[in-house]
Amino acid sequence: MGFDIHILGTSSARPTGSRQVSGSLVVCDDGVAIVDAGEGFQSRFAVQRRRMKKFGDTQIKVGRVDVLCLTHGHLDHTWGVLPWLHTLSLDKREKPLLIIGPTSSQVLDSLLSNSKLPEDISNSDLIIQWRSWHQLGGTSKQLGFPVRWILGDVENDRWIELMPDSNSVVELEKMPQPKGWSENKIKALATNHTVPSCGWHFSSKGKRGKFDRLRAAELKLTEAQRAGLAKGENQTLESGEILSASEFRGPDSGVISVVLSGDTSEMSKGITSMDNCDVLVHESTFLDEWSEHAKNYLHSTASGAARTALSSGTKHLVLTHFGARIKGAEEMLSQADQELEGSQVTLSAASDGDRIHVSDSGKISHHYWDEQGWSS
């Protein structure tokens, strides 16, 4: 299946008449990951599920959600988390949920030493919100299903797990993966914003080519011979002919990867350190004429998103997270396209409800939502 990215909100900071704030889904064979959940997230999630049931070729089931990846603590990216958790509780969820987000090294040190948080900590740091959520019923004991709360210093790859039911903290050797995921991997990428932040990288392991069952049947091979070839073991027939296992497999599918940037200035090193990215969904809060605002508030312009795409081996760039001054996509796409001129990077701009699909073979398609379904 590859990856199916659902963009449920494309507005920066606040909702507008046509756009809602951040929240996305990444659907893969292993399950569903949520990336950010701003105000009204669960309503938008429910709407998208109904759309997929009516117009899509697959369904999105809440029970397949295994992980919530937060890019940072600003409320337009987090304000929908606690209400959604309480809804899961009302629906009698039992399946574990992994929640992961970034913080600073100073906060990690304070938590591990059981000391006061740094005096200069931002009010939007996730630890402050998470502690509040725990007091408001957001613990495993209160919700009735297991929740793992993972905070990380992404740049230094340090991770801890908060245990709110026992008021304790455990240092981890590495960032955990969603339970049961075997074909896909999640990684946090260091980004540059006014509070601790990260982007999220999803990658597949690649798949073996399809086994040629028809040819095996035509040769009247035994079950043992077919099983051996399927495992990659050459087989010798009674006639002495050797059957090469590689000739019974189609071409393998390569590793595919997608990145959702969250809020960040352009050229953040976590993203530009990549050399191969199929789809980069990157914030573009400002147009070029507001580039000073982008620098001051550590956001990106559409042109800056394009420069980041060029520096990260990106095949397709999707612009999102638009400031209220941006009324339409045309000027934004034009500015990004100028930066991409002469490159092989393709470009699109997201609207609420859009889907971006990357197949196992690496084919990329942007499906635009309207009230009659999706069109490419």
PDB file of C-alpha atoms in Angstrom, residues 11-132:
ATOM      1  CA  SER A  11      -4.087  26.809   8.363  1.00  0.00           C
ATOM      2  CA  SER A  12      -1.410  28.417  10.501  1.00  0.00           C
ATOM      3  CA  ALA A  13      -2.224  29.537  14.062  1.00  0.00           C
ATOM      4  CA  ARG A  14      -6.022  29.779  13.743  1.00  0.00           C
ATOM      5  CA  PRO A  15      -8.897  28.449  11.645  1.00  0.00           C
ATOM      6  CA  THR A  16     -10.144  30.463   8.676  1.00  0.00           C
ATOM      7  CA  GLY A  17     -13.346  30.251   6.676  1.00  0.00           C
ATOM      8  CA  SER A  18     -11.924  27.525   4.455  1.00  0.00           C
ATOM      9  CA  ARG A  19      -9.049  26.033   6.433  1.00  0.00           C
ATOM     10  CA  GLN A  20      -8.642  24.364   9.815  1.00  0.00           C
ATOM     11  CA  VAL A  21      -5.498  24.115  11.938  1.00  0.00           C
ATOM     12  CA  SER A  22      -2.928  21.343  11.839  1.00  0.00           C
ATOM     13  CA  GLY A  23      -3.667  17.645  11.947  1.00  0.00           C
ATOM     14  CA  SER A  24      -2.643  14.866   9.575  1.00  0.00           C
ATOM     15  CA  LEU A  25      -2.830  11.096   9.230  1.00  0.00           C
ATOM     16  CA  VAL A  26      -0.216   8.767   7.801  1.00  0.00           C
ATOM     17  CA  VAL A  27      -1.752   5.426   6.850  1.00  0.00           C
ATOM     18  CA  CYS A  28       0.419   2.401   6.049  1.00  0.00           C
ATOM     19  CA  ASP A  29       0.243  -1.385   6.136  1.00  0.00           C
ATOM     20  CA  ASP A  30       1.151  -1.461   9.824  1.00  0.00           C
ATOM     21  CA  GLY A  31      -1.485   1.000  11.006  1.00  0.00           C
ATOM     22  CA  VAL A  32      -2.286   4.700  11.314  1.00  0.00           C
ATOM     23  CA  ALA A  33      -0.131   7.486  12.735  1.00  0.00           C
ATOM     24  CA  ILE A  34      -1.516  10.890  13.656  1.00  0.00           C
ATOM     25  CA  VAL A  35       0.791  13.870  13.242  1.00  0.00           C
ATOM     26  CA  ASP A  36      -0.432  16.801  15.343  1.00  0.00           C
ATOM     27  CA  ALA A  37      -3.997  17.309  16.522  1.00  0.00           C
ATOM     28  CA  GLY A  38      -5.019  20.945  16.715  1.00  0.00           C
ATOM     29  CA  GLU A  39      -8.376  22.363  17.739  1.00  0.00           C
ATOM     30  CA  GLY A  40     -11.312  20.285  16.487  1.00  0.00           C
ATOM     31  CA  PHE A  41      -9.149  17.375  15.405  1.00  0.00           C
ATOM     32  CA  GLN A  42     -11.537  14.573  16.283  1.00  0.00           C
ATOM     33  CA  SER A  43     -14.378  16.163  14.298  1.00  0.00           C
ATOM     34  CA  ARG A  44     -12.161  16.457  11.226  1.00  0.00           C
ATOM     35  CA  PHE A  45     -10.942  12.901  11.709  1.00  0.00           C
ATOM     36  CA  ALA A  46     -14.542  11.664  11.820  1.00  0.00           C
ATOM     37  CA  VAL A  47     -15.412  13.593   8.653  1.00  0.00           C
ATOM     38  CA  GLN A  48     -12.417  12.126   6.804  1.00  0.00           C
ATOM     39  CA  ARG A  49     -13.389   8.608   7.853  1.00  0.00           C
ATOM     40  CA  ARG A  50     -16.897   9.130   6.456  1.00  0.00           C
ATOM     41  CA  ARG A  51     -15.435  10.482   3.228  1.00  0.00           C
ATOM     42  CA  MET A  52     -13.186   7.459   2.857  1.00  0.00           C
ATOM     43  CA  LYS A  53     -16.092   5.110   3.521  1.00  0.00           C
ATOM     44  CA  LYS A  54     -18.185   6.816   0.824  1.00  0.00           C
ATOM     45  CA  PHE A  55     -15.613   7.806  -1.786  1.00  0.00           C
ATOM     46  CA  GLY A  56     -12.349   6.029  -0.964  1.00  0.00           C
ATOM     47  CA  ASP A  57     -11.002   2.605  -1.795  1.00  0.00           C
ATOM     48  CA  THR A  58     -10.095   1.826   1.826  1.00  0.00           C
ATOM     49  CA  GLN A  59     -11.446   2.757   5.242  1.00  0.00           C
ATOM     50  CA  ILE A  60      -9.668   4.444   8.132  1.00  0.00           C
ATOM     51  CA  LYS A  61     -10.487   2.732  11.398  1.00  0.00           C
ATOM     52  CA  VAL A  62      -9.828   4.401  14.732  1.00  0.00           C
ATOM     53  CA  GLY A  63      -8.756   1.036  16.089  1.00  0.00           C
ATOM     54  CA  ARG A  64      -5.770   1.059  13.710  1.00  0.00           C
ATOM     55  CA  VAL A  65      -4.340   4.258  15.226  1.00  0.00           C
ATOM     56  CA  ASP A  66      -1.189   3.261  17.098  1.00  0.00           C
ATOM     57  CA  VAL A  67       0.775   6.477  17.553  1.00  0.00           C
ATOM     58  CA  LEU A  68       0.348  10.236  17.902  1.00  0.00           C
ATOM     59  CA  CYS A  69       3.429  12.189  16.818  1.00  0.00           C
ATOM     60  CA  LEU A  70       3.513  15.815  17.965  1.00  0.00           C
ATOM     61  CA  THR A  71       5.819  18.272  16.215  1.00  0.00           C
ATOM     62  CA  HIS A  72       5.815  20.861  19.023  1.00  0.00           C
ATOM     63  CA  GLY A  73       3.639  22.343  21.745  1.00  0.00           C
ATOM     64  CA  HIS A  74       1.853  25.287  20.117  1.00  0.00           C
ATOM     65  CA  LEU A  75      -1.874  24.942  20.633  1.00  0.00           C
ATOM     66  CA  ASP A  76      -2.809  24.960  16.957  1.00  0.00           C
ATOM     67  CA  HIS A  77      -1.011  21.608  16.849  1.00  0.00           C
ATOM     68  CA  THR A  78      -2.056  20.121  20.211  1.00  0.00           C
ATOM     69  CA  TRP A  79      -5.373  21.541  21.432  1.00  0.00           C
ATOM     70  CA  GLY A  80      -7.390  18.608  20.102  1.00  0.00           C
ATOM     71  CA  VAL A  81      -5.397  15.863  21.815  1.00  0.00           C
ATOM     72  CA  LEU A  82      -7.074  15.631  25.229  1.00  0.00           C
ATOM     73  CA  PRO A  83     -10.677  15.704  23.929  1.00  0.00           C
ATOM     74  CA  TRP A  84      -9.802  12.947  21.467  1.00  0.00           C
ATOM     75  CA  LEU A  85      -8.228  10.828  24.225  1.00  0.00           C
ATOM     76  CA  HIS A  86     -11.393  11.149  26.297  1.00  0.00           C
ATOM     77  CA  THR A  87     -13.485  10.078  23.303  1.00  0.00           C
ATOM     78  CA  LEU A  88     -11.302   6.986  22.916  1.00  0.00           C
ATOM     79  CA  SER A  89     -11.969   6.264  26.583  1.00  0.00           C
ATOM     80  CA  LEU A  90     -15.732   6.675  26.129  1.00  0.00           C
ATOM     81  CA  ASP A  91     -15.522   4.266  23.198  1.00  0.00           C
ATOM     82  CA  LYS A  92     -13.890   1.679  25.490  1.00  0.00           C
ATOM     83  CA  ARG A  93     -10.557   1.542  23.699  1.00  0.00           C
ATOM     84  CA  GLU A  94      -8.237  -1.157  24.984  1.00  0.00           C
ATOM     85  CA  LYS A  95      -5.399  -1.001  22.469  1.00  0.00           C
ATOM     86  CA  PRO A  96      -2.183   0.763  23.611  1.00  0.00           C
ATOM     87  CA  LEU A  97      -1.431   4.235  22.263  1.00  0.00           C
ATOM     88  CA  LEU A  98       2.039   5.732  21.877  1.00  0.00           C
ATOM     89  CA  ILE A  99       2.347   9.529  22.172  1.00  0.00           C
ATOM     90  CA  ILE A 100       5.704  11.090  21.247  1.00  0.00           C
ATOM     91  CA  GLY A 101       6.885  14.686  21.201  1.00  0.00           C
ATOM     92  CA  PRO A 102       9.964  16.920  21.474  1.00  0.00           C
ATOM     93  CA  THR A 103      11.340  18.885  24.394  1.00  0.00           C
ATOM     94  CA  SER A 104      14.690  20.417  25.361  1.00  0.00           C
ATOM     95  CA  SER A 105      17.735  18.750  26.881  1.00  0.00           C
ATOM     96  CA  GLN A 106      17.324  21.015  29.929  1.00  0.00           C
ATOM     97  CA  VAL A 107      13.806  19.732  30.522  1.00  0.00           C
ATOM     98  CA  LEU A 108      14.975  16.135  30.200  1.00  0.00           C
ATOM     99  CA  ASP A 109      17.747  16.735  32.728  1.00  0.00           C
ATOM    100  CA  SER A 110      15.288  18.333  35.156  1.00  0.00           C
ATOM    101  CA  LEU A 111      12.837  15.462  34.862  1.00  0.00           C
ATOM    102  CA  LEU A 112      15.513  12.799  35.252  1.00  0.00           C
ATOM    103  CA  SER A 113      16.936  14.502  38.340  1.00  0.00           C
ATOM    104  CA  ASN A 114      13.461  15.145  39.774  1.00  0.00           C
ATOM    105  CA  SER A 115      14.202  18.860  40.041  1.00  0.00           C
ATOM    106  CA  LYS A 116      12.286  21.988  39.063  1.00  0.00           C
ATOM    107  CA  LEU A 117      11.799  22.750  35.411  1.00  0.00           C
ATOM    108  CA  PRO A 118      14.102  25.430  33.943  1.00  0.00           C
ATOM    109  CA  GLU A 119      12.978  28.976  34.709  1.00  0.00           C
ATOM    110  CA  ASP A 120      13.172  29.970  31.054  1.00  0.00           C
ATOM    111  CA  ILE A 121      10.985  27.104  29.845  1.00  0.00           C
ATOM    112  CA  SER A 122       8.398  28.108  27.259  1.00  0.00           C
ATOM    113  CA  ASN A 123       4.769  28.023  28.313  1.00  0.00           C
ATOM    114  CA  SER A 124       4.207  25.955  25.175  1.00  0.00           C
ATOM    115  CA  ASP A 125       6.692  23.231  26.065  1.00  0.00           C
ATOM    116  CA  LEU A 126       4.955  19.876  25.837  1.00  0.00           C
ATOM    117  CA  ILE A 127       5.858  18.883  29.397  1.00  0.00           C
ATOM    118  CA  ILE A 128       3.675  21.688  30.753  1.00  0.00           C
ATOM    119  CA  GLN A 129       0.728  20.645  28.612  1.00  0.00           C
ATOM    120  CA  TRP A 130       1.175  16.961  29.319  1.00  0.00           C
ATOM    121  CA  ARG A 131       1.207  17.490  33.072  1.00  0.00           C
ATOM    122  CA  SER A 132      -2.003  19.469  32.736  1.00  0.00           C
TER     123      SER A 132
END
